[in-house]
Structures are given as C-alpha cells and as structure tokens.
Short mmCIF file of C-alpha atoms and ligand atoms in Angstrom, two decimals:
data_model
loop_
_atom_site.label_atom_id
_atom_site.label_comp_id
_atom_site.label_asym_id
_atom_site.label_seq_id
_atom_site.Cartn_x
_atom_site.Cartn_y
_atom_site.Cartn_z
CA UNK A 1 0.00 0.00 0.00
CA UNK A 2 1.64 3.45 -1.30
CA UNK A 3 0.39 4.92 2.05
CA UNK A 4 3.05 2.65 4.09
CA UNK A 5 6.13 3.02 1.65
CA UNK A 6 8.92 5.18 2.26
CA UNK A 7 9.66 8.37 0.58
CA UNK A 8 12.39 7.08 -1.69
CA UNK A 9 9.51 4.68 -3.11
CA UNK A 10 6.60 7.16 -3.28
CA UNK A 11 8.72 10.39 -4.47
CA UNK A 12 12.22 9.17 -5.97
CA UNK A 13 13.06 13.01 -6.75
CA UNK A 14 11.78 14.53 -3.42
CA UNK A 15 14.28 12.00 -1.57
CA UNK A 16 17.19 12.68 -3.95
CA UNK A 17 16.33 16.38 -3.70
CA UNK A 18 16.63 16.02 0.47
CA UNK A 19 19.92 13.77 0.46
CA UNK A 20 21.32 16.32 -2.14
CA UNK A 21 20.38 19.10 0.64
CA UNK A 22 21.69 17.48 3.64
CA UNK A 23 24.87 16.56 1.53
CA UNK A 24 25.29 20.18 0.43
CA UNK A 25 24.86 21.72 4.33
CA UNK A 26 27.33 19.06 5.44
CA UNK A 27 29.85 19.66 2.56
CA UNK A 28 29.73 23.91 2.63
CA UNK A 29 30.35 26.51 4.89
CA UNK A 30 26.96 27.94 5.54
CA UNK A 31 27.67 31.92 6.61
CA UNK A 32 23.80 32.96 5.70
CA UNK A 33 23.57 34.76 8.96
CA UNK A 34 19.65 34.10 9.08
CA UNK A 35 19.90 30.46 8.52
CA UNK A 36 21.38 27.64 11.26
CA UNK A 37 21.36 23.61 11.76
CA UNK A 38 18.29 22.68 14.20
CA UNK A 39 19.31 19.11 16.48
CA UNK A 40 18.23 15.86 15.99
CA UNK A 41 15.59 16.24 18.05
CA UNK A 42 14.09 19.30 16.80
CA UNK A 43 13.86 17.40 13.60
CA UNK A 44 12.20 14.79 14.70
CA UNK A 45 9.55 16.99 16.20
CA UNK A 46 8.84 18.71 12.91
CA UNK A 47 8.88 15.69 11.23
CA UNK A 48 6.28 13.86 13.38
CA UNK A 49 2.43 12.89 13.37
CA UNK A 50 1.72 16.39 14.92
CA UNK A 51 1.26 17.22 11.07
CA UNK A 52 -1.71 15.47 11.08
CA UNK A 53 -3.54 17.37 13.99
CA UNK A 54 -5.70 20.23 12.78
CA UNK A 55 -5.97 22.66 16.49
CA UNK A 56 -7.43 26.40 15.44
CA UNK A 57 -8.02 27.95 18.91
CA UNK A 58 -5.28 27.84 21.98
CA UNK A 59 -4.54 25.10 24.06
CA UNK A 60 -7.92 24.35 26.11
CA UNK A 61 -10.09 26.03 23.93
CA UNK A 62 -9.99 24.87 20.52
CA UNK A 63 -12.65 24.44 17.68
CA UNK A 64 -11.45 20.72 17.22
CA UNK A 65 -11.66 17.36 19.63
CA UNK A 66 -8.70 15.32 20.40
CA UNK A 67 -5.63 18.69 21.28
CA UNK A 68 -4.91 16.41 24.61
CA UNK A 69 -1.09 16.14 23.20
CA UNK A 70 -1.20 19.06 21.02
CA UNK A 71 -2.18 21.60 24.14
CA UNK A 72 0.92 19.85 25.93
CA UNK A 73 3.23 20.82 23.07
CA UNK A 74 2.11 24.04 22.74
CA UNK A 75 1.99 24.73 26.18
CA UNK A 76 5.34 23.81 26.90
CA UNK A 77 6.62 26.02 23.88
CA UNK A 78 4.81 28.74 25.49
CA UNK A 79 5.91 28.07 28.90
CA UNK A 80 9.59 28.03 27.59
CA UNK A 81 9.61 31.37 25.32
CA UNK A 82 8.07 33.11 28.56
CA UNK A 83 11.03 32.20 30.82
CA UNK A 84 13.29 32.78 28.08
CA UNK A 85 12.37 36.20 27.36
CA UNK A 86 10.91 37.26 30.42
CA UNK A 87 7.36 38.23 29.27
CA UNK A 88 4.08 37.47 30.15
CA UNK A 89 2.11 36.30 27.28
CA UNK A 90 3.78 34.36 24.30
CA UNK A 91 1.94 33.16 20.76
CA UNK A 92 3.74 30.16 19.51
CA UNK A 93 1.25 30.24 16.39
CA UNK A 94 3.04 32.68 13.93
CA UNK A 95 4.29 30.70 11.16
CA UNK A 96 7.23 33.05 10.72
CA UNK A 97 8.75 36.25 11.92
CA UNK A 98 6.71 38.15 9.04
CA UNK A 99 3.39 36.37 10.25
CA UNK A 100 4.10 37.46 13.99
CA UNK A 101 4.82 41.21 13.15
CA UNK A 102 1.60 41.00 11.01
CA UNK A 103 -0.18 39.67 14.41
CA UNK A 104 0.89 42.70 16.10
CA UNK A 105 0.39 45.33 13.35
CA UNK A 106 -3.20 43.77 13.39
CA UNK A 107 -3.66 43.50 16.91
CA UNK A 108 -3.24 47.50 17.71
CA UNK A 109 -2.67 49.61 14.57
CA UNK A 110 -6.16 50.49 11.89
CA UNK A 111 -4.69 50.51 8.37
CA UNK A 112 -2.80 54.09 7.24
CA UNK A 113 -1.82 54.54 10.94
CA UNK A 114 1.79 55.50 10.92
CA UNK A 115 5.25 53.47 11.05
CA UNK A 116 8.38 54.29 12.17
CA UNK A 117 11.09 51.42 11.39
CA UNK A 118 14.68 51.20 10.23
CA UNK A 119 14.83 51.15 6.07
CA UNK A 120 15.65 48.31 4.17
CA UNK A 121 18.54 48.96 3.00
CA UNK A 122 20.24 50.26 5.73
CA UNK A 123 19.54 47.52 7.59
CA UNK A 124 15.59 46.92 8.03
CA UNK A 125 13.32 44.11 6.93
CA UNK A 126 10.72 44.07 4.08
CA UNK A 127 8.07 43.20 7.06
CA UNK A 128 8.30 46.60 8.75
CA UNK A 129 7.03 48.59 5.93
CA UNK A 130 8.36 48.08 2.57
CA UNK A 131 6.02 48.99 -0.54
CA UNK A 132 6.12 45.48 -1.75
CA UNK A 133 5.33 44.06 1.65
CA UNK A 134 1.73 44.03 2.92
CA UNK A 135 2.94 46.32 5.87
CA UNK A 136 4.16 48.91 3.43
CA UNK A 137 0.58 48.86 1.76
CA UNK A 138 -1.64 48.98 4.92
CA UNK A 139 -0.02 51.32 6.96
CA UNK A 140 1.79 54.90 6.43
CA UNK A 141 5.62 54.12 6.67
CA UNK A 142 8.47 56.39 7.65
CA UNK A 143 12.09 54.79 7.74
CA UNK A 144 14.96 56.20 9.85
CA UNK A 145 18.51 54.87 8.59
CA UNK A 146 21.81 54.84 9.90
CA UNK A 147 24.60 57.63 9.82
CA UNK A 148 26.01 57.64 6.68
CA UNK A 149 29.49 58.51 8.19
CA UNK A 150 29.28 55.81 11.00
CA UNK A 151 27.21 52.96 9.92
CA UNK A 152 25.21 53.50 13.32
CA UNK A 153 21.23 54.35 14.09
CA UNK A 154 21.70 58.11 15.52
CA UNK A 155 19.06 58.07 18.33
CA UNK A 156 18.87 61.48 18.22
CA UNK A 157 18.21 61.91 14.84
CA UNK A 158 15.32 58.76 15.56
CA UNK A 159 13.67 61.17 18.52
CA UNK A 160 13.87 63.89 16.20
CA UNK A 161 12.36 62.17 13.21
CA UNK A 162 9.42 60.51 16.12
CA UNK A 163 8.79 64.07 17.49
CA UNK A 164 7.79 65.31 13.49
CA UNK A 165 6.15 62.48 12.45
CA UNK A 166 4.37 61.18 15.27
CA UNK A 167 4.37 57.61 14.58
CA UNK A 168 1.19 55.30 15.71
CA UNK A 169 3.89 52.49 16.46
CA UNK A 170 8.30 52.61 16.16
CA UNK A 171 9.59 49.57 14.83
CA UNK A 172 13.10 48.31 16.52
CA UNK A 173 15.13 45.33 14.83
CA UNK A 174 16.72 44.52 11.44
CA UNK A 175 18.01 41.75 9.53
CA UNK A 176 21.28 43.31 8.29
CA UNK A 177 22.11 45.93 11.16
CA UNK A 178 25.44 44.73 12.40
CA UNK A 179 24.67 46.47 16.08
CA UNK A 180 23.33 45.46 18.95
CA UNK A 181 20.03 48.05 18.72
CA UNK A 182 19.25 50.43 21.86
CA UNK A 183 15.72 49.41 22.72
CA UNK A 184 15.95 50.98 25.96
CA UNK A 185 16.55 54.81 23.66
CA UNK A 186 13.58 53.23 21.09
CA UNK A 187 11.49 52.60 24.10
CA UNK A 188 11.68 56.17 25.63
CA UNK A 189 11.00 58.04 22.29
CA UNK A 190 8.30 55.62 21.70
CA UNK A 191 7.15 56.28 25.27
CA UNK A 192 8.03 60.78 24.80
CA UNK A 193 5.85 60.29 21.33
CA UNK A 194 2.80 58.02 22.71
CA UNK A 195 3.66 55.09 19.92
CA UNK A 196 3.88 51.45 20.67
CA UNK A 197 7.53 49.75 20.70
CA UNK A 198 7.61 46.38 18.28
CA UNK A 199 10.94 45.46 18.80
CA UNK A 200 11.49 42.53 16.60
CA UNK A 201 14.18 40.57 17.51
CA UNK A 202 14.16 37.93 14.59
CA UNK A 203 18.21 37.91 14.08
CA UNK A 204 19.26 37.92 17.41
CA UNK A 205 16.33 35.79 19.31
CA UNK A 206 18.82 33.05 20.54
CA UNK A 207 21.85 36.09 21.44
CA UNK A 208 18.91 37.70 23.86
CA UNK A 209 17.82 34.13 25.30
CA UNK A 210 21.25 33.00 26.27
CA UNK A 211 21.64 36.83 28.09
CA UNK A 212 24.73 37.61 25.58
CA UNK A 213 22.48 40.67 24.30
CA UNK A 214 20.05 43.08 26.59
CA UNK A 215 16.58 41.91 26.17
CA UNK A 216 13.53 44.34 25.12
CA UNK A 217 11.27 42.69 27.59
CA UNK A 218 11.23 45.59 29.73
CA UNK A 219 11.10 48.83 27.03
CA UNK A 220 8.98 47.56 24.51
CA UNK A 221 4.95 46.54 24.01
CA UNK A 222 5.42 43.54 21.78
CA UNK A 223 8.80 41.67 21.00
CA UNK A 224 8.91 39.12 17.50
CA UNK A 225 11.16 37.03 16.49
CA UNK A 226 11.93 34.23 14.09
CA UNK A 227 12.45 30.63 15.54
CA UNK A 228 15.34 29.71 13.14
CA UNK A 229 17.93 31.69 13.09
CA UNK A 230 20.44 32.16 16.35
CA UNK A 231 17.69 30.12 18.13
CA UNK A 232 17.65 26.94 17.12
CA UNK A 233 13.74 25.69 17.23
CA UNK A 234 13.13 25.28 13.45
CA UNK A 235 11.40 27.47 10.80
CA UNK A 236 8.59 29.57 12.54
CA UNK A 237 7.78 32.93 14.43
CA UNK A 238 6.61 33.99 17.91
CA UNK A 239 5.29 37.59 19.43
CA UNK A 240 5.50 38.33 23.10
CA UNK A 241 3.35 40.90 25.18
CA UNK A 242 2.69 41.78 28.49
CA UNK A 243 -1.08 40.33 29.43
CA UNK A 244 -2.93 44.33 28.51
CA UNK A 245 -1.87 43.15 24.80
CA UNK A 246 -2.46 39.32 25.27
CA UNK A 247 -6.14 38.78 23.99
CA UNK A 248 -5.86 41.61 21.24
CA UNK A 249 -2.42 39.36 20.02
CA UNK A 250 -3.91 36.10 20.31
CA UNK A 251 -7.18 37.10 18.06
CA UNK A 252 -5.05 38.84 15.59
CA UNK A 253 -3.11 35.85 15.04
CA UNK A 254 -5.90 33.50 14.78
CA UNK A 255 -8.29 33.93 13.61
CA UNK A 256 -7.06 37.55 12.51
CA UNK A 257 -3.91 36.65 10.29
CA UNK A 258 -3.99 32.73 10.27
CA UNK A 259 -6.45 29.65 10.21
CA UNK A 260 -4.46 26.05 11.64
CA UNK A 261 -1.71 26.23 14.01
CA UNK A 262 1.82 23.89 12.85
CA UNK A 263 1.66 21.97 15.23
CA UNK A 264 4.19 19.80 14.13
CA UNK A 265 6.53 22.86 14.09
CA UNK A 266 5.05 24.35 17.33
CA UNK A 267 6.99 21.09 18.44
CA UNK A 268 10.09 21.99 17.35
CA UNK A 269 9.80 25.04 18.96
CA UNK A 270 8.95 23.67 22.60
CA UNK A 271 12.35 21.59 21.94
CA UNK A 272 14.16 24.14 20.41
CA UNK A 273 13.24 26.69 23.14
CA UNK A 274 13.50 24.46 25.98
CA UNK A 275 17.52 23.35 24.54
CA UNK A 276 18.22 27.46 24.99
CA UNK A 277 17.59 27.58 28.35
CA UNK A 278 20.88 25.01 28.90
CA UNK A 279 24.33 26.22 29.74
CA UNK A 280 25.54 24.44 26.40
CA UNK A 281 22.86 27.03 24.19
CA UNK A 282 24.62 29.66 26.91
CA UNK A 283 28.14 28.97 25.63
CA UNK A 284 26.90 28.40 21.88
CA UNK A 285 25.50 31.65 21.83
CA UNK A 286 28.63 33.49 23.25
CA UNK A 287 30.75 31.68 20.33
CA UNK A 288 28.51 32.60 17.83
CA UNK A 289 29.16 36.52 18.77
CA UNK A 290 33.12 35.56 19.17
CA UNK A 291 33.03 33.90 15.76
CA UNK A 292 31.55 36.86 14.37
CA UNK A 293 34.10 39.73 15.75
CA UNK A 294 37.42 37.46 15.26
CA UNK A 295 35.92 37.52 11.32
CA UNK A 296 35.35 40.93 11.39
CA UNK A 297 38.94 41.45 12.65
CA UNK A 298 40.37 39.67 9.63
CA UNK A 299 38.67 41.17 7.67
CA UNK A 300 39.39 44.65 8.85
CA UNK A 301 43.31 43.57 8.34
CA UNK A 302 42.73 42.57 4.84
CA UNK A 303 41.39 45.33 4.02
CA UNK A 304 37.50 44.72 4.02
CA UNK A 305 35.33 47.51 4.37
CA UNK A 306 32.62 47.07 7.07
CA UNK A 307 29.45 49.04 7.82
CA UNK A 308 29.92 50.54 11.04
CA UNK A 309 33.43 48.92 11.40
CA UNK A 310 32.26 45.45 12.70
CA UNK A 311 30.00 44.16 14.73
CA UNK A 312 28.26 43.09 18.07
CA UNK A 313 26.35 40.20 16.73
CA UNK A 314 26.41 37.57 14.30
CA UNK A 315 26.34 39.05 11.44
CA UNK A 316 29.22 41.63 9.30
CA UNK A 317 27.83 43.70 6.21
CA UNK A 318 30.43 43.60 3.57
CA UNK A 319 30.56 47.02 1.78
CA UNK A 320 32.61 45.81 -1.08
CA UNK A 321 32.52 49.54 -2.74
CA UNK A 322 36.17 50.35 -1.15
CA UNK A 323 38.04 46.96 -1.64
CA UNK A 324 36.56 46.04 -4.64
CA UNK A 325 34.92 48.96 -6.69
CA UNK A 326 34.47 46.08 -9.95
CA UNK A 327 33.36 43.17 -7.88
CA UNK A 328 29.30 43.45 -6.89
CA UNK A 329 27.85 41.61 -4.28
CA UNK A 330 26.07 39.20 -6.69
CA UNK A 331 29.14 38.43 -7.88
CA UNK A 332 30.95 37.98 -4.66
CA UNK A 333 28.05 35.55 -3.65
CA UNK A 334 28.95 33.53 -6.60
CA UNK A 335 32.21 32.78 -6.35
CA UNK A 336 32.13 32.24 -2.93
CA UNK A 337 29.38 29.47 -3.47
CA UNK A 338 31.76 27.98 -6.14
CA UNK A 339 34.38 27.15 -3.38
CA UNK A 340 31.78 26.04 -0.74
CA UNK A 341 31.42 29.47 1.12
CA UNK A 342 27.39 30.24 1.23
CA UNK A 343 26.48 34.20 1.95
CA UNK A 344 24.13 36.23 0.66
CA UNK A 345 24.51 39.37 -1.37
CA UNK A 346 23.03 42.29 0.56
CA UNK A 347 22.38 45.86 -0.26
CA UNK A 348 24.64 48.70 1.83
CA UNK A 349 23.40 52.17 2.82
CA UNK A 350 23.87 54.21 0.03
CA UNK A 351 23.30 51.22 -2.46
CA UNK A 352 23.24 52.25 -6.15
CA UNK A 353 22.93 49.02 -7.46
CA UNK A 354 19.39 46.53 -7.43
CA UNK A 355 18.75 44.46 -4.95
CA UNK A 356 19.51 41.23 -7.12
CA UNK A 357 23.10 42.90 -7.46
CA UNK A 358 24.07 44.79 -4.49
CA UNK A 359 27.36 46.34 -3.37
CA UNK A 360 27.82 44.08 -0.52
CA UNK A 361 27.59 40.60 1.04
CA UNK A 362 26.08 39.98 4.29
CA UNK A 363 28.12 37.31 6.16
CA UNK A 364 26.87 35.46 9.27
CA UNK A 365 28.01 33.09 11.78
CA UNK A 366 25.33 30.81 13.46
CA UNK A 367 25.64 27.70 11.66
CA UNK A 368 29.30 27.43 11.80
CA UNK A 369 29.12 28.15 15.42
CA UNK A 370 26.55 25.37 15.50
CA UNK A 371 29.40 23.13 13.68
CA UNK A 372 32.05 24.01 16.37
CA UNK A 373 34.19 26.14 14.78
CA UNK A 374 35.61 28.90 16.83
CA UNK A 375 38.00 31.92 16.91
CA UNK A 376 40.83 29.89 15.31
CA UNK A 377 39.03 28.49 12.31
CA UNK A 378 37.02 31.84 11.79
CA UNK A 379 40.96 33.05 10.70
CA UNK A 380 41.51 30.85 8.76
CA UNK A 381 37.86 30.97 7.35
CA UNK A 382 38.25 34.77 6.97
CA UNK A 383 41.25 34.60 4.69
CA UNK A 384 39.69 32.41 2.77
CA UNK A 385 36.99 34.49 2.02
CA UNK A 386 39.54 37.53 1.01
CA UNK A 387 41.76 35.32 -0.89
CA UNK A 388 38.33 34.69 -3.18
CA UNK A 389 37.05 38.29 -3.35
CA UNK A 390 40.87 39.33 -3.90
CA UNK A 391 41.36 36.79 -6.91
CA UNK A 392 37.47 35.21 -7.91
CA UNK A 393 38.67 33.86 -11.14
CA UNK A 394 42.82 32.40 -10.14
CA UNK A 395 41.79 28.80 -10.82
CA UNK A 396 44.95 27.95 -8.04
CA UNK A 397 43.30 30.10 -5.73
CA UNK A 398 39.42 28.69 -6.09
CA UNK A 399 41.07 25.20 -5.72
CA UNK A 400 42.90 25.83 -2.89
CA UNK A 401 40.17 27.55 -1.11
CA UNK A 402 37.77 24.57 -2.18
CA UNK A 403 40.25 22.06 -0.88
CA UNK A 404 40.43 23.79 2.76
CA UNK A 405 36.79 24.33 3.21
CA UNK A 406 36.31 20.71 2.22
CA UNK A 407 38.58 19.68 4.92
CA UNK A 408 37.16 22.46 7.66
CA UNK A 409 33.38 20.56 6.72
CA UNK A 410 34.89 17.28 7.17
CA UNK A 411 36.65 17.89 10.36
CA UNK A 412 33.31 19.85 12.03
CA UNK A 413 30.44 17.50 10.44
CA UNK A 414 26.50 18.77 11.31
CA UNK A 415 24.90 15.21 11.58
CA UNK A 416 27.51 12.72 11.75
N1 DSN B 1 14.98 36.82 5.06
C1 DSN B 1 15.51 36.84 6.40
C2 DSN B 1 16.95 37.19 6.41
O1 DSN B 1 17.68 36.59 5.66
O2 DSN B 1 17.39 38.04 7.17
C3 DSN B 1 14.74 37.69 7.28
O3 DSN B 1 13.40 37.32 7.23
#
C-alpha cells in the first residue's frame, strides 16, 4: 500500500532532492547569517504525526476534539519562550517572523496609521514597511537609517524624526544591522511620542535568550522574532506581550492573520526553546558573537570595508565599494558558493545598485558556530573568504580555497 512506503519509493526526486540538501549543508560553509542547523531532536519533532492534527483555537479552547497532546506541546513552547524572554504572554502560532509582526500590526494599529522602522537597505526588513510588503501597503511608513558617516542608528536623529512624524507604532530590529540596537533609547521616544515599541528581535532571538544581548522585555509593548535563526527551534515565528496586549495578540493571530496552528513545528519550537535555556545554548551563543568579531577582525586587516566597522552580533555587512569597486555583491556571492562558502549578497546604505546585485555581502556566523568552529578556524575561514574576493577567477586560488573548506566541513560534520 503506497500509504506505508517510504519516501524514496513514493517520491524518488523529493528524496534525492533532500539527500542532495543534507549533503550540500554538510559539505559547505553555511555563513547565511539568518539560517542555522536545528538538532536531531528538533527534527524529529517537525517531522512527526503532529502534522496530522488540525488545532485552530489555543490550548484548552480549541474548535477541534482530540488537542490532549497538542495543548501539551504548545503549552510547553509557550511556557519556555516566557522564561526565556521574560514576558508574560507568548503566541507560539506565527508561522514566521513576518506572520508574527503582522499579528501585532493587526492586533493594535487600523490601516494608514503610521510606522516608524529602520529602512531596508540600511539595515531593516521588508516586514516593517516596505512597498512590496503588505505592511508597506496597509499602513503609512516612515524609515529612519543609519549615519552615513558611522554605519550606526543616531538616536537622536530617531527622537527627532518621532517628534515630526508622530508615529502610531516605532519599529526596533533589522536583519542586516550589524549592532546590537538600543531598545531601551527606542522605548523612551516611543514612550516621549505616545507610539507602541515592536521590537522585533528575529536575528538575534537566541543572542537575547542565552543573556549575551540586553533583552527588550522591559522597554517595549510587543517583541517578535523568528524561531530559526540564532535560536535553534526550526522554521517559525513567535510575538511576546505583556497580558494588557495578550487577547488583542492572540485574536489577531488566529483567527485575525492565520487559520491552523503547525503543530508539528510548534513542536520543534517547545524543543528548540527548551535546549536554549541550557548552559551548552549559553556557551553556543557566546561563540557565535566571538566567531563573528574574530571575522570581522580579519577582515578589517585585509582590508575589508565594514558598515559601522564590525560588529556586536552575528552578522558583518560587507561594503565591497572600497576593496573592490568592480566586484558586486552578486558576484561575490557567486564565487564564494563555487568554493563552498554560502552568503548572501546584501544591499549597503547608500546602495546604487538593485537588490539582485548589491554592493555588498552579508556574512553570518550561526551555523558554523553550531558546527564548532571557533576563533581559530574563523581566521583561517576569513582569509579564505579575502583570498576569493581578492582573486574570484585564479583557478589555483578557487582550488585551494575549495580544498580547505572541504577539509574544515569534514573535520566539524553537522549530523555525523
Ligand atoms: N529573510 C531573512 C533574512 O535573511 O534576514 C529575514 O526574514
């Protein structure tokens, strides 16, 4: 019966397709700083039964019988991101960072009420207000952006802009700001101007968890987040609120925004979360951060021109402009991949050039911190990098690079 066979007999391709996958994580260096290897056990959560299990509502008081397991799940997730983060109410439901700011947009803000949020390219995300994003259609969005000279949000210049404008709500968070943000300063303007604070904390979820950054908890009215990226609880979003907010939240999300929970990836979360309250996620997190300056360092040395000089996260924003005027960030992203290296091309304030071209690379280090590799390897790792930007087409150089990330993936294996 086709229902009991395994996937390599029902869908030959979609098997070869997900060996090819894990074979390509395993054998590259994977510096997308939004991406990250989940555990064994988070895996198996997603991949389990809980599929199956239809549970619109919250746990004890759903539209569907048989949640008994489900609620448990769910409530542990819940239980977990609320001693994580220190907040009173969580929503496990979002099915990614986008869906969970879209929760909170919809929970407090009437469509063309203003937004205040950090522009795309300087740093933002498409979710808090860009034109092509439903957020920049519903609502009235003004962008602040960092100081052209520094490569820093001017909080000054933010209060300034918040006093003029008088936002409805000021949008904290980014996905390519290489600084730790202020939320405290966000939270007082927000506070001087009467907006709400959304501090989304997608990038940096698991750096605030393990205490290595300052949390929000305490100056803003909802905090976001993706549950993939420095946190390890697979693909998926949460929003946390204090309990004034927690109704509004919950009916925004469903049945406001979405229709069926995941449960099956509500399960990775409750795993996920509950592996970042150990001293291990502790000392993961603190190496991720380590990784990420020792790179920066490098690159600094070799010459590598980086927005706001380096970083405080896990992240570096390549502004290639300087060190390599004929080399765009599409291209860099290229012939990295070629030797194994995976980033992402990334506009830089100022950017001339499209989005699918860019003038920098964004360069993370989660997953490789999630491999093992430390302050040593990020060296060598670093020069690597350089040595390809420096000379993308030197066939000695693109085999010698290929050769040493080959042996850095063998010696720090994900799975094995
Ligand atoms: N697209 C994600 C990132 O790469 O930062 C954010 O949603």
């Amino acid at each position: 019966m086709a229902f009991e066979q395994p996937l390599d007999r029902i869908a030959p391709s979609v098997s070869e397709s997900v060996s090819l996958e894990r074979e390509r994580q395993e054998s590259t260096l994977g510096m997308i700083a939004s991406e990250n290897h989940v555990s064994k056990a988070v895996l198996e959560a997603q991949g389990s039964v809980l599929t199956n299990k239809y549970a619109e509502g919250y746990p004890g008081s759903r539209y569907y019988g048989g949640c008994q397991h489900v609620d448990t799940v769910e409530e542990l997730a819940i239980e977990h991101a609320k001693a994580l983060f220190e907040m009173d109410h969580a929503n496990v439901q979002p099915h990614s960072g986008t869906q969970a700011n879209m929760g909170v947009y919809f929970a407090v803000l009437e469509p063309g009420d203003t937004i205040l949020s950090l522009s795309l390219s300087h740093g933002g995300h498409l979710s808090h207000g860009h034109n092509v994003n439903f957020s920049g259609q519903l609502y009235d969005v003004e962008q602040y952006e960092v100081d052209p000279e520094t490569g820093y949000i001017d909080y000054d210049d933010v209060a300034e802009q918040a006093r003029e404008i008088e936002p409805d709500m000021i949008v904290s968070g980014s996905s390519a700001y290489p600084r730790e943000f202020e939320y405290d300063r966000i939270g007082e303007i927000a506070d001087e101007v009467d907006a709400y604070h959304l501090a989304d904390i997608a990038h940096v979820t698991g750096l605030i968890a393990a205490g290595v950054h300052s949390s929000p908890a305490e100056h803003a009215d909802f905090v976001t987040g993706s549950t993939h990226k420095t946190i390890r609880a697979g693909r998926g979003g949460l929003i946390m609120c204090d309990e004034e907010h927690a109704d509004d939240v919950d009916s925004a999300v469903f049945p406001g925004a979405q229709g069926g929970p995941l449960m099956h990836n509500v399960a990775g979360k409750a795993v996920g979360f509950a592996e970042a309250r150990t001293d291990e996620f502790e000392a993961y997190a603190e190496r991720i951060v380590a990784d990420a300056k020792r790179l920066g360092e490098v690159f600094d040395e070799r010459g590598l021109s980086l927005v706001s000089g380096g970083t405080d996260k896990h992240l570096l924003l390549v502004d290639l402009r300087d060190s390599h005027p004929d080399l765009t960030g599409k291209e860099a992203e290229e012939a990295l991949s070629d030797v194994g290296i995976i980033v992402n091309k990334n506009t830089v304030p100022g950017e001339t050039r499209s989005p699918m071209v860019t003038s920098g690379i964004r360069v993370g280090t989660p997953a490789l911190a999630t491999r093992g590799l430390e302050e040593a390897e990020m060296e060598t790792v670093a020069d690597l990098i350089v040595d390809v930007l420096d000379a993308p087409d030197d066939d000695a150089v693109v085999d010698r690079v290929s050769s040493r990330v080959d042996d850095l993936c063998e010696e720090f294996p994900i799975y094995e």
